[in-house]
mmCIF file of C-alpha atoms in Angstrom:
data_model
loop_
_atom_site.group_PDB
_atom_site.id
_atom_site.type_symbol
_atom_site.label_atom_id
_atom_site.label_comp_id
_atom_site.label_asym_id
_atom_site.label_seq_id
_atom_site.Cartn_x
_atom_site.Cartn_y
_atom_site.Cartn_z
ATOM 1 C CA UNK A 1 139.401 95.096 117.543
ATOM 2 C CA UNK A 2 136.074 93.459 118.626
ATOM 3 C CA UNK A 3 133.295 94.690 116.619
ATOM 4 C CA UNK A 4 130.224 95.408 118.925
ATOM 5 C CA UNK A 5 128.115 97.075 116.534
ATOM 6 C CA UNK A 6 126.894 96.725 113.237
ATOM 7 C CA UNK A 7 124.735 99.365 111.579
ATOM 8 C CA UNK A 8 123.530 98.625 108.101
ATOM 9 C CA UNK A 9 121.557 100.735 105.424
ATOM 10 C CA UNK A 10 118.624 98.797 103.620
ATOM 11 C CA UNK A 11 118.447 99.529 100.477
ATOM 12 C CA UNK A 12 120.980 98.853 97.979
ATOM 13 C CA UNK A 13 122.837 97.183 100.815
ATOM 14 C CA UNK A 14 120.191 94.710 102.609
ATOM 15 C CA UNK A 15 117.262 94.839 100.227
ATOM 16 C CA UNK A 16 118.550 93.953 96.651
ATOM 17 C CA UNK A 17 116.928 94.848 92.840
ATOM 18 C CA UNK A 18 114.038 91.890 93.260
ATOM 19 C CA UNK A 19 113.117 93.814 97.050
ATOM 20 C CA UNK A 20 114.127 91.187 98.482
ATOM 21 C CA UNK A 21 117.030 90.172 101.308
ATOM 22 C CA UNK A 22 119.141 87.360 100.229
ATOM 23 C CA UNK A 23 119.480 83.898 102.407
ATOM 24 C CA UNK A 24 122.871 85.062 103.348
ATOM 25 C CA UNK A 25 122.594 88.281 104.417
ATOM 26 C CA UNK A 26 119.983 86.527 106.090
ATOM 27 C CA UNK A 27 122.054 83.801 107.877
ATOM 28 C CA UNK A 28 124.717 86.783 108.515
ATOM 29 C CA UNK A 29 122.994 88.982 110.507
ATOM 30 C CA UNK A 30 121.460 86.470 112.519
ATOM 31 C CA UNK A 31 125.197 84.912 113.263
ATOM 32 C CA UNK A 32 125.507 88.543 114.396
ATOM 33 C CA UNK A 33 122.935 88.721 116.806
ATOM 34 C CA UNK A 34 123.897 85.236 118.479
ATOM 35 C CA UNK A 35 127.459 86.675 119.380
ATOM 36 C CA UNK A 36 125.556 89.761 121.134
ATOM 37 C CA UNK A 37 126.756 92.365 118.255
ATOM 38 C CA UNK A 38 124.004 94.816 118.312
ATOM 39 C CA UNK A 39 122.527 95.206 114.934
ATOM 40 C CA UNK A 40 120.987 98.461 113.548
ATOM 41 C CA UNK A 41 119.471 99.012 111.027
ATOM 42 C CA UNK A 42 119.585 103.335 109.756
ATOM 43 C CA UNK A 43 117.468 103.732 106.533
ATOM 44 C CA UNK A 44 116.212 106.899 104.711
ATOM 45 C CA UNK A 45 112.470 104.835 105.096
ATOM 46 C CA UNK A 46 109.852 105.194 107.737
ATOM 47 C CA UNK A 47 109.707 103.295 110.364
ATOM 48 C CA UNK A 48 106.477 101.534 109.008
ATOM 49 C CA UNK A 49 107.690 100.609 105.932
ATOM 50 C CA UNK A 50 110.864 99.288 107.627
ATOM 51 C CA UNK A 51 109.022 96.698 109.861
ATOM 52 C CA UNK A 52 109.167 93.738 107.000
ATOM 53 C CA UNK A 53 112.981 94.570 107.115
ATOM 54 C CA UNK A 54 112.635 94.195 110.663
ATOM 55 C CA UNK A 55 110.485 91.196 111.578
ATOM 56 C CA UNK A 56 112.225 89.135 108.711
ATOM 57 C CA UNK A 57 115.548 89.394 110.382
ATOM 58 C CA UNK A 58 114.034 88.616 114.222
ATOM 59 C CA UNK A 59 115.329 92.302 115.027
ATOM 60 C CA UNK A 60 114.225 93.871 117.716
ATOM 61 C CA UNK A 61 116.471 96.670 118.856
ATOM 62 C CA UNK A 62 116.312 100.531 117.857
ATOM 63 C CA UNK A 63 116.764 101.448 114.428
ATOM 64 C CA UNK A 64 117.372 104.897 112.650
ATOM 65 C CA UNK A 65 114.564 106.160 110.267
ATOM 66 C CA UNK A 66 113.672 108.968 107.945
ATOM 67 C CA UNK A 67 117.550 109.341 107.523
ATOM 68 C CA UNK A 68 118.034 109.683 111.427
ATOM 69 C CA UNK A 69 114.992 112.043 112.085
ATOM 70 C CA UNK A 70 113.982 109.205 113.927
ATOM 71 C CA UNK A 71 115.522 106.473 116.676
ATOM 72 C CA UNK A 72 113.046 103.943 117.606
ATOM 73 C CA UNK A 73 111.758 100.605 118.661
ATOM 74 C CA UNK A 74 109.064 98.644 117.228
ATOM 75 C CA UNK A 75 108.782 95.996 119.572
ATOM 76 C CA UNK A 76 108.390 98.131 122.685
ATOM 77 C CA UNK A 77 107.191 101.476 120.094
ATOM 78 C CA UNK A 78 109.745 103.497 122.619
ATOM 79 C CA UNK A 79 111.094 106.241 120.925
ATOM 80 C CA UNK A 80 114.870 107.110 122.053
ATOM 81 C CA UNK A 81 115.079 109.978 119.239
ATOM 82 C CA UNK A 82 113.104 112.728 117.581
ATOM 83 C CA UNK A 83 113.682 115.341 115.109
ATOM 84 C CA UNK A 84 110.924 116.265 113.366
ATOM 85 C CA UNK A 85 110.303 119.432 110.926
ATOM 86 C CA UNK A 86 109.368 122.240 112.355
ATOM 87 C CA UNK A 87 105.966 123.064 111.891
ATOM 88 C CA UNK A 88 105.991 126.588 110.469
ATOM 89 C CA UNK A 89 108.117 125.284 108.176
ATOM 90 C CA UNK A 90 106.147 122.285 106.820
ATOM 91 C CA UNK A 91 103.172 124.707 106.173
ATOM 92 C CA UNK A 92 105.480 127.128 103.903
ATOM 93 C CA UNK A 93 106.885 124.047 102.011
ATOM 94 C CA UNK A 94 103.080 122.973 101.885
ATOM 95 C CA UNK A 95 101.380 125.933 100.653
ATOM 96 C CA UNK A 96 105.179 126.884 98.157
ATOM 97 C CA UNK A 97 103.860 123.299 96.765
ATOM 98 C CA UNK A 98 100.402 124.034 96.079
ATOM 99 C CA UNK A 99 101.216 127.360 94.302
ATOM 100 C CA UNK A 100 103.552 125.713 92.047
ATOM 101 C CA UNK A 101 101.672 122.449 91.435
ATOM 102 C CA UNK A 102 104.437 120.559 93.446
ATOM 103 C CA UNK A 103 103.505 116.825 94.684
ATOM 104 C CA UNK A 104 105.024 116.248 98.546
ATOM 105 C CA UNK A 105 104.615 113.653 100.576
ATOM 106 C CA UNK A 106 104.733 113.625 104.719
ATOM 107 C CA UNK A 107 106.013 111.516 106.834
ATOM 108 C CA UNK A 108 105.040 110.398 110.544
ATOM 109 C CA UNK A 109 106.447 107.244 112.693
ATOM 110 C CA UNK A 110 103.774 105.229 111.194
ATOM 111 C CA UNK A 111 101.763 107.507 108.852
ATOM 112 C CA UNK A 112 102.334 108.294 105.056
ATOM 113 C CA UNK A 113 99.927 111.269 104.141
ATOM 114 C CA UNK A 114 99.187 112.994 100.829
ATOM 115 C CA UNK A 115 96.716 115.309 99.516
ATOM 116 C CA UNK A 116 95.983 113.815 95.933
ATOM 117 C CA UNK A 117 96.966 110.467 94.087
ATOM 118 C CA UNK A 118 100.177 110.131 92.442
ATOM 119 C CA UNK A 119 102.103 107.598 90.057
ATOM 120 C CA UNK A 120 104.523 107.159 93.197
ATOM 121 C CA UNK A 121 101.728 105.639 95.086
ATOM 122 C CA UNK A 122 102.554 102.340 93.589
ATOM 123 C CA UNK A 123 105.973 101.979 94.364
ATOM 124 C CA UNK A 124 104.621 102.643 97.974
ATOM 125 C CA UNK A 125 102.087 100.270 98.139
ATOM 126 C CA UNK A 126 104.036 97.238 96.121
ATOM 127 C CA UNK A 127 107.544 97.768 97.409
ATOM 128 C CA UNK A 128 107.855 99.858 100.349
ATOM 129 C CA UNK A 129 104.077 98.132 101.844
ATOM 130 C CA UNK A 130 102.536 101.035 102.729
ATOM 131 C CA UNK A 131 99.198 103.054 101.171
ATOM 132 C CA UNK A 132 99.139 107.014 101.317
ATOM 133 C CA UNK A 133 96.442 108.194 103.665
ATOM 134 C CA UNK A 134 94.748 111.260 101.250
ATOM 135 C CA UNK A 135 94.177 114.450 104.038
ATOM 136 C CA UNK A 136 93.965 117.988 103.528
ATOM 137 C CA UNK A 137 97.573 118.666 104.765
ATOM 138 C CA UNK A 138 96.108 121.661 107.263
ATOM 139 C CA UNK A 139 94.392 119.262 108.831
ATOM 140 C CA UNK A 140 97.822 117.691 110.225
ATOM 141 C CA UNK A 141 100.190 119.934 110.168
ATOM 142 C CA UNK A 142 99.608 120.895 114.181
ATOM 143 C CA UNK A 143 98.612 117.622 114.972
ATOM 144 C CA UNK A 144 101.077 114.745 113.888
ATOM 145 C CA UNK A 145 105.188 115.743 114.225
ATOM 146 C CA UNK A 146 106.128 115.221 110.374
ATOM 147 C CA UNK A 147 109.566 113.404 110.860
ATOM 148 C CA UNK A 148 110.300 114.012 106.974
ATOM 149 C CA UNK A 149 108.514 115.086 103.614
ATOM 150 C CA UNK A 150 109.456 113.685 100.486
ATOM 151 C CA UNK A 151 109.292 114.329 96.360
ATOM 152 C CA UNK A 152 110.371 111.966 93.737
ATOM 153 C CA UNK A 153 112.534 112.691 91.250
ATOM 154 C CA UNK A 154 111.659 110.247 87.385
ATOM 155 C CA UNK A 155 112.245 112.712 84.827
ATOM 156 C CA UNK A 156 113.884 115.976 83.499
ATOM 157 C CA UNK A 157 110.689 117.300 84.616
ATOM 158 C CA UNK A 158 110.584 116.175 88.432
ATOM 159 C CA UNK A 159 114.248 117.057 88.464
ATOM 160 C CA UNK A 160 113.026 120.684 87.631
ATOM 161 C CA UNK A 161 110.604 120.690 90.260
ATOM 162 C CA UNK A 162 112.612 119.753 93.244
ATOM 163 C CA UNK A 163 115.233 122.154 92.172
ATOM 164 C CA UNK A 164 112.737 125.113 92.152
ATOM 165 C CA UNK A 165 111.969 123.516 95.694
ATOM 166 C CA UNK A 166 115.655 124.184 96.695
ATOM 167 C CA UNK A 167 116.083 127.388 95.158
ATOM 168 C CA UNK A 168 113.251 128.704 97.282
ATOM 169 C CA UNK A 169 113.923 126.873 100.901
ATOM 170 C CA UNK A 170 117.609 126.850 100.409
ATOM 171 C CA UNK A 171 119.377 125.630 104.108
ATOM 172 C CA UNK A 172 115.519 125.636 105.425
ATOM 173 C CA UNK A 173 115.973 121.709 105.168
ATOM 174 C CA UNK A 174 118.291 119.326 104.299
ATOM 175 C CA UNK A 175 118.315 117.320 101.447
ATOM 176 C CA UNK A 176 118.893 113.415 101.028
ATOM 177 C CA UNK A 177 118.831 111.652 98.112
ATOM 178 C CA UNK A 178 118.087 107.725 98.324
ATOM 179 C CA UNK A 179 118.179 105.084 95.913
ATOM 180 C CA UNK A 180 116.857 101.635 95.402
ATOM 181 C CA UNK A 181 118.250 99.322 93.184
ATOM 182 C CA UNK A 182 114.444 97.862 92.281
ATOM 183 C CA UNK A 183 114.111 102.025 90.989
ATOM 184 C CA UNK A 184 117.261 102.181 89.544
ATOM 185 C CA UNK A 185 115.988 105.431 87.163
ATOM 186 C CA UNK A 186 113.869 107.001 90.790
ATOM 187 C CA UNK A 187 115.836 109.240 93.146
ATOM 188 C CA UNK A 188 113.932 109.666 96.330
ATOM 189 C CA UNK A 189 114.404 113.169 97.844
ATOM 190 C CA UNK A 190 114.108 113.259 101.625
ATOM 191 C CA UNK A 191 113.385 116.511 103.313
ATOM 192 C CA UNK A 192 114.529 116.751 106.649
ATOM 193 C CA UNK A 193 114.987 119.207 109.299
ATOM 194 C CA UNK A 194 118.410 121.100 108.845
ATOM 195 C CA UNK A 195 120.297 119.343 111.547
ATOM 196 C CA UNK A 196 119.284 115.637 110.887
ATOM 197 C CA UNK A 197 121.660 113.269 109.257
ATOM 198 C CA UNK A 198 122.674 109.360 109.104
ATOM 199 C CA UNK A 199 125.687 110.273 110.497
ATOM 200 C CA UNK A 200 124.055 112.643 113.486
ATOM 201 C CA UNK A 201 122.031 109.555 114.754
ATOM 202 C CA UNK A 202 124.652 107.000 114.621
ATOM 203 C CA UNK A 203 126.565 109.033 117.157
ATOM 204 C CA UNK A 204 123.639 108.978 118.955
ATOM 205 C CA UNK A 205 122.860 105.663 118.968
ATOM 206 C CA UNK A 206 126.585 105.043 119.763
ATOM 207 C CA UNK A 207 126.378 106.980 122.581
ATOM 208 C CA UNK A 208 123.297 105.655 123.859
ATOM 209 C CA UNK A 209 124.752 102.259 123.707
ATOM 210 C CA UNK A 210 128.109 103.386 125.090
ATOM 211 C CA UNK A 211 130.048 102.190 122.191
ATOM 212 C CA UNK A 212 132.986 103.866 120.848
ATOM 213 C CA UNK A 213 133.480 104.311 116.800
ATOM 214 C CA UNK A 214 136.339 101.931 117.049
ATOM 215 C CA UNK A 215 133.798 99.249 118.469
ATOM 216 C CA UNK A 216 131.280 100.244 115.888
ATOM 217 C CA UNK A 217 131.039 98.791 111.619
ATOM 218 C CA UNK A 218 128.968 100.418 108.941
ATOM 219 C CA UNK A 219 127.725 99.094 105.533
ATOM 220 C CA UNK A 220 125.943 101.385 103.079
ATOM 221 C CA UNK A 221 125.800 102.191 99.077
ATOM 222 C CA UNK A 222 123.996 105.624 98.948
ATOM 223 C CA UNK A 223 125.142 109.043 98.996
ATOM 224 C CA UNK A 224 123.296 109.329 102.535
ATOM 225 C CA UNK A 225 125.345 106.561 104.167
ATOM 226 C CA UNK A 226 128.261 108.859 103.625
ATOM 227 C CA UNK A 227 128.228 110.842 107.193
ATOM 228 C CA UNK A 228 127.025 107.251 108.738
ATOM 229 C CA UNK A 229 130.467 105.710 107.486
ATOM 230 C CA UNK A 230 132.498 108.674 108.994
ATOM 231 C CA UNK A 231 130.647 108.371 112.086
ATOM 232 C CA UNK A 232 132.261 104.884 112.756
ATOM 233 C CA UNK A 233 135.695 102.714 113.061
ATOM 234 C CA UNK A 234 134.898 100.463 109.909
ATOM 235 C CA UNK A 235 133.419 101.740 107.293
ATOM 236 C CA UNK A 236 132.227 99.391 104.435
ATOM 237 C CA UNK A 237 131.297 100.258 100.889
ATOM 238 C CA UNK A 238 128.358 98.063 99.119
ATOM 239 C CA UNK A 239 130.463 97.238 95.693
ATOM 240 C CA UNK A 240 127.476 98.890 94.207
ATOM 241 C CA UNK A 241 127.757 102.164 95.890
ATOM 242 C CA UNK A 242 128.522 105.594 94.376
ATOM 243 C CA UNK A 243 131.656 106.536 93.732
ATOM 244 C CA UNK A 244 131.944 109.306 96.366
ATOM 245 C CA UNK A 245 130.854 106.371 98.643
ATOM 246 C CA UNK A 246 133.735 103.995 97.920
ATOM 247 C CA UNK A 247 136.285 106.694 98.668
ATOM 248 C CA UNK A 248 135.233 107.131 102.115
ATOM 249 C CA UNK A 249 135.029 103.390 102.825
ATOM 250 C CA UNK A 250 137.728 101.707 104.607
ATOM 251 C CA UNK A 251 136.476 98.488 103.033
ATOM 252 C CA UNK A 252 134.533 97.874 99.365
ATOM 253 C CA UNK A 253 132.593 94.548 99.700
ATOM 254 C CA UNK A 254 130.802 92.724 97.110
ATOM 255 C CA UNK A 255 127.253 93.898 95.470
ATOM 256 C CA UNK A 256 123.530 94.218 96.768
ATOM 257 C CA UNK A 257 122.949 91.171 94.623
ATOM 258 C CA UNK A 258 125.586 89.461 95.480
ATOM 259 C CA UNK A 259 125.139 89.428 98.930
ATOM 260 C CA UNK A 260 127.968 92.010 99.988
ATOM 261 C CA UNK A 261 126.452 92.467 103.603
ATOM 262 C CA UNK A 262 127.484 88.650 104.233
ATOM 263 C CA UNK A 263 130.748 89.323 102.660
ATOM 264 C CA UNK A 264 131.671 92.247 105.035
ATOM 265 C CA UNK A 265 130.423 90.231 107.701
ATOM 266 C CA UNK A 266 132.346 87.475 106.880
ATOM 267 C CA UNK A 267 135.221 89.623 106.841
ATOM 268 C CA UNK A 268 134.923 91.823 110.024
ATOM 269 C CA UNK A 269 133.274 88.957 112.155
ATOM 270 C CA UNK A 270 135.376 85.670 110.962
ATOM 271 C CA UNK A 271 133.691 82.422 111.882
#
């Protein structure tokens, strides 16, 4: 079977526990792109804080964002998919927040907004390269579509939070939990609208490409890359993924740090 796709998660399978991509994941994907096999990357980040992902492997096709709320472009900013939250919605998470002294973050293509400093804006600004913009959420919440929220999970205490979060929304949204191996004790929750997936956008992107799932390969670690890997032929397991990751896989490559995304390369696309 000739691969003609590759879509690959960032991090914990491209980005490793230093942030950084190694040389031969590097030198991989590139040997990808030369044989024409479209590359793509489908991250639970926003598209902004994607783009050093982006420009430091010369891509310049769509990618998936916000845990495929979002299809898009950055070279041409074209925009082949959109699902963002619905608004009434966003306002009763934002004001359910408020009342219980919840912190949330929102989400737009290129836009992270918040209404008050928090410990998380660090790992924003020094990892992920972007700085919160501080509004009074009514201000936004008719004017910019809000592809995703987000709350942080670092203790037994956030944990609490976001679960009386759930308990109240319910199937309002769907829930995605991300990892990154630089946060290793941090689970990022992404809060999406109720029909947005990985796996939804990957069929999407398949389509729009006019690629079958046998012609298409997948690499992730997370428990969000799980509907991505059943949306495809090959399905490839990051050697540091979750359990309930692995069993899905058709294929467990090596580690983040050990550059596993060359590895499955190697082994789908011999030399």
């Amino acid at each position: 079977m000739k691969y003609k796709m590759a879509v690959i998660d960032v991090d914990g399978t491209l980005v490793n526990s230093e942030g950084n991509i190694s040389e031969e994941d590097k030198l991989a994907v590139k040997r990808l792109q030369k044989s024409y096999v479209e590359v793509v990357l489908c991250t639970g980040r926003s598209a902004k804080s994607t783009l050093p992902v982006i420009t430091g492997l010369g891509l310049k096709s769509f990618h998936i964002f916000c845990d495929g709320a979002l299809i898009y472009n950055h070279t041409s900013a074209a925009t082949a998919f959109s699902r963002p939250l619905e608004p009434a919605t966003v306002r009763e998470a934002v004001d359910f927040c408020r009342k219980n002294n919840l912190y949330l973050e929102l989400y737009s293509t290129m836009k992270l907004f918040a209404e008050k400093p928090n410990s998380s804006d660090e790992i924003n600004h020094s990892f992920f390269g972007v700085n919160p913009e501080f509004v009074n959420f009514d201000d936004i919440l008719d004017k910019e579509p809000l592809l995703k929220a987000e709350m942080l999970i670092r203790n037994k205490e956030d944990a609490a939070r976001v679960k009386l979060f759930k308990d109240n929304f319910g199937d309002t949204f769907n829930y995605s939990v991300a990892h990154s191996p630089a946060y290793p004790d941090v689970d990022f929750v992404n809060i999406l609208h109720p029909q947005v997936s990985k796996g939804a956008a990957v069929k999407k992107i398949m389509t729009d490409y006019g690629y079958l799932p046998a012609e298409v390969i997948a690499i992730g670690d997370g428990l969000n890359d799980i509907s991505m890997l059943e949306a495809v032929g090959a399905s490839v397991a990051m050697g540091n993924a979750f359990d309930e990751v692995k069993k899905v896989a058709n294929y467990i490559t090596e580690t983040v740090d050990n550059h596993g995304v060359a590895s499955a390369i190697n082994f789908f696309f011999p030399v």
